[in-house]
Structures are given as C-alpha cells and as structure tokens.
XYZ file of C-alpha atoms in Angstrom:
211
model
C 36.471 84.084 84.658
C 39.987 86.010 85.855
C 41.042 83.103 88.293
C 40.889 80.513 85.236
C 43.383 82.840 83.533
C 45.788 83.766 86.000
C 46.086 79.956 86.298
C 46.231 78.651 82.489
C 49.235 81.682 82.410
C 51.631 79.625 85.390
C 50.630 76.402 83.837
C 52.186 77.104 80.666
C 55.345 78.453 82.122
C 55.626 75.853 83.420
C 54.877 73.326 81.317
C 57.474 74.753 78.525
C 60.438 75.052 80.988
C 59.683 71.110 81.658
C 59.256 70.266 77.958
C 62.310 72.145 76.617
C 64.532 70.599 79.833
C 64.198 67.223 78.416
C 66.753 68.059 75.647
C 70.246 68.463 76.703
C 72.129 71.078 75.285
C 75.705 70.176 74.180
C 76.909 73.971 73.654
C 76.706 77.403 74.140
C 77.248 79.655 70.898
C 77.425 82.766 71.212
C 79.295 86.393 70.154
C 82.539 87.113 73.100
C 80.602 90.524 72.647
C 77.445 89.898 73.672
C 76.773 91.257 77.389
C 74.454 88.128 78.076
C 77.530 85.549 78.022
C 80.581 85.716 80.459
C 84.490 84.158 78.999
C 85.194 80.723 81.051
C 88.761 81.280 81.558
C 91.528 79.040 82.207
C 95.369 80.460 82.239
C 94.874 82.551 79.074
C 92.605 80.779 77.181
C 89.178 81.529 77.007
C 87.567 77.845 76.840
C 83.972 78.621 76.873
C 81.286 81.401 77.029
C 78.693 80.974 79.078
C 75.128 83.172 80.392
C 76.230 86.328 82.802
C 73.777 84.567 85.422
C 76.296 81.165 85.663
C 77.714 80.444 88.851
C 80.919 78.813 88.646
C 81.671 76.019 91.837
C 85.205 74.452 90.143
C 87.187 76.245 87.489
C 90.251 73.246 87.318
C 93.760 75.530 87.393
C 96.073 72.664 87.193
C 94.995 72.341 83.736
C 96.022 74.953 82.807
C 99.268 74.101 80.848
C 97.582 71.404 79.542
C 94.798 73.463 78.255
C 96.948 76.093 76.594
C 99.053 73.056 74.558
C 95.904 71.983 73.363
C 94.619 75.351 72.408
C 97.926 75.818 70.142
C 98.114 72.996 68.265
C 94.424 72.158 67.422
C 93.259 69.332 69.374
C 91.164 71.321 71.542
C 87.629 70.090 71.306
C 85.579 71.223 74.379
C 81.842 68.989 75.147
C 79.691 71.378 77.535
C 76.756 68.886 78.784
C 74.355 69.318 81.535
C 72.083 68.112 83.533
C 68.527 69.608 84.983
C 67.422 69.344 88.696
C 66.455 70.272 91.734
C 68.610 72.970 94.340
C 70.029 69.741 96.584
C 71.608 67.206 95.317
C 74.280 68.778 93.007
C 76.934 65.973 92.858
C 74.101 64.112 91.642
C 73.007 66.062 88.886
C 76.509 67.062 87.689
C 77.510 63.588 88.092
C 74.604 62.950 85.591
C 75.779 65.424 83.170
C 79.683 64.093 83.502
C 77.995 60.378 82.707
C 76.174 62.473 79.327
C 79.697 64.068 78.332
C 80.917 60.649 78.285
C 78.227 59.471 75.515
C 78.972 62.781 74.210
C 82.784 62.449 73.760
C 82.011 59.251 72.465
C 80.371 60.455 69.138
C 82.650 62.543 68.797
C 84.891 60.277 68.924
C 83.254 58.011 66.296
C 82.434 61.195 63.573
C 86.652 60.776 63.745
C 86.380 58.049 62.201
C 83.349 57.975 59.669
C 85.845 61.045 58.868
C 88.674 58.513 58.229
C 86.817 56.024 56.544
C 85.595 58.227 53.716
C 88.757 59.731 53.329
C 91.400 56.698 53.276
C 91.112 53.417 52.773
C 92.642 52.219 57.057
C 89.249 51.005 57.309
C 88.156 48.693 54.308
C 87.137 45.530 55.570
C 86.555 46.707 58.922
C 83.629 46.333 60.531
C 82.889 49.804 61.831
C 80.449 49.035 64.202
C 83.094 46.924 66.121
C 85.215 50.067 66.597
C 82.156 52.773 67.490
C 80.828 50.017 69.854
C 84.406 49.761 71.392
C 84.733 53.363 72.158
C 81.802 53.271 73.955
C 82.059 50.471 75.951
C 85.379 52.145 77.140
C 84.466 55.198 77.697
C 81.866 54.100 79.633
C 83.431 51.563 82.198
C 85.465 54.609 83.064
C 85.147 57.459 84.999
C 86.185 60.640 83.127
C 89.999 61.546 84.788
C 90.088 64.580 86.539
C 92.582 65.972 84.039
C 89.654 66.003 81.527
C 87.384 68.260 83.508
C 87.875 71.727 82.815
C 85.061 73.321 85.589
C 81.755 72.854 86.458
C 78.340 75.745 86.790
C 74.943 75.818 87.110
C 72.088 78.158 86.283
C 69.520 78.607 87.887
C 66.103 78.540 85.955
C 62.686 79.201 88.189
C 62.384 76.079 90.329
C 64.974 74.256 88.505
C 68.817 74.464 88.661
C 71.298 73.668 85.148
C 74.330 71.788 86.172
C 77.381 72.512 83.506
C 80.114 70.275 82.907
C 82.968 71.003 81.001
C 85.165 68.561 79.342
C 87.642 68.385 76.916
C 89.169 65.819 74.555
C 92.720 65.298 75.508
C 94.299 62.833 73.201
C 96.666 61.438 75.662
C 94.034 60.242 78.354
C 91.467 59.117 76.109
C 93.991 56.586 74.721
C 95.002 55.577 78.060
C 91.580 55.067 78.732
C 90.691 53.032 75.567
C 94.358 50.884 75.924
C 93.134 50.274 79.574
C 89.710 48.584 78.239
C 90.360 45.272 77.824
C 86.917 44.844 75.323
C 88.136 47.852 73.627
C 91.547 46.784 73.012
C 90.212 43.411 71.863
C 87.698 44.571 69.705
C 90.365 46.579 67.959
C 92.851 44.131 67.871
C 90.310 41.548 66.181
C 89.640 43.929 63.021
C 93.672 44.284 62.640
C 94.157 47.980 64.489
C 96.944 49.411 65.981
C 95.692 51.806 68.659
C 98.466 53.973 68.413
C 98.338 54.572 65.027
C 94.434 54.587 64.685
C 94.600 57.707 66.933
C 97.171 59.444 65.226
C 95.129 59.455 62.280
C 91.633 60.794 64.381
C 94.019 63.522 66.118
C 94.885 64.250 62.404
C 91.315 64.659 61.121
C 90.703 66.469 64.736
C 93.306 69.715 63.591
C 91.987 69.351 60.087
C 88.544 70.433 60.927
C 90.123 72.933 63.539
C 91.692 74.743 60.553
C-alpha cells in the first residue's frame, strides 16, 4: 500500500506539468520589486521581467538604440513566446517559440485593425478577413528578422525545459515584411488600402494604447 501511494505522488506532478506545458504563455507579468524575477535589460531599457532561475542565452545588444527609441515613442511592444521540450535540440525548440511569436504578432496587428474599424470609417466596406489574413500570410511566409528578436532564455522545469524568445514590434521592419509579400500587397490593394497610410493608423492605435 505504501508503494502505491509513492507511485501516485510521482505520477501526479508529472501529469500536471505536462498538461500545463501544452498551453503557451504569452508573458510573465510581475512587480519589478519581486525577488523571484529579474530584469532582462537591453541598453537602458528593461524589456521584460523574467524568473530568477531563467538562463539567458542571447541578448541582441546591436538593437539597443532602436529599443530605446521605440520605448520613448510609445511603440515598444514585447512578445514573450515559448516552447517546451527536452534539453537537447535547443535550436529546434527556439525556432518553435519564434513561430509562435509570429502568430502572436499577427494577432496583435489584427487587434489594432479591429480597433481602427471600431473608431473610424477607414475600413467601411472593406473585407476585414482579407486584411487579417494578409498580415498572417506575410508573417508566416517570412522568417522573423534578426532586428526583431530581443533575446532568448530558458527555464528548467524538472526534466523539461521552457525555451523563451523575446520579440518586439518594430513598425519599420513589419511594414517591410508586409510590402515584400506579394500576396499581402495584392490583398490590400484589392481592398483599396494604402499600406503606408494603414500602418500609420495602426501605429497611432498602439501609441494610444500605451498612453
């Protein structure tokens, strides 16, 4: 009977860990004064608060000036995307986290589009689904530009490892990705949407949300 109890206690934590790991976290929200978190800093900007036991593997110091500029402009939006795997094939797991970040970035842009629609007449008579899918297809077709990746870190959880990628919204880079996608440009052109004007509206919405 005693052996059975031990077995149950061993299985339950593993089952709980596995079931939780299936749900992607999008962010770690924490008071900066908490001892269980530490700042992930680039230049003079704290881009995220991460757990104390996180092991930082990459920091993109080359973009510190851009990060500072966007932070001051109110257009700095960070996505913390993650994937769970073993302690080998780390590049593969980080790539999975980056792919999830693309989806989250597309969802972020879609949210701004919906906000524009609710506040202006700019999208009146336009096919919203076509607009949303243009972002999604453009971002999925493209690799995340190196200038959009802030850094990477991992967290060990028992026998597994969480691989985190910090990505930020850079309006210049994202606009370039959209313009390089023929399908996205054709989709927006069909709806009579000027890409530059449209992104100006999107960035205004982001700035308002940050105020």
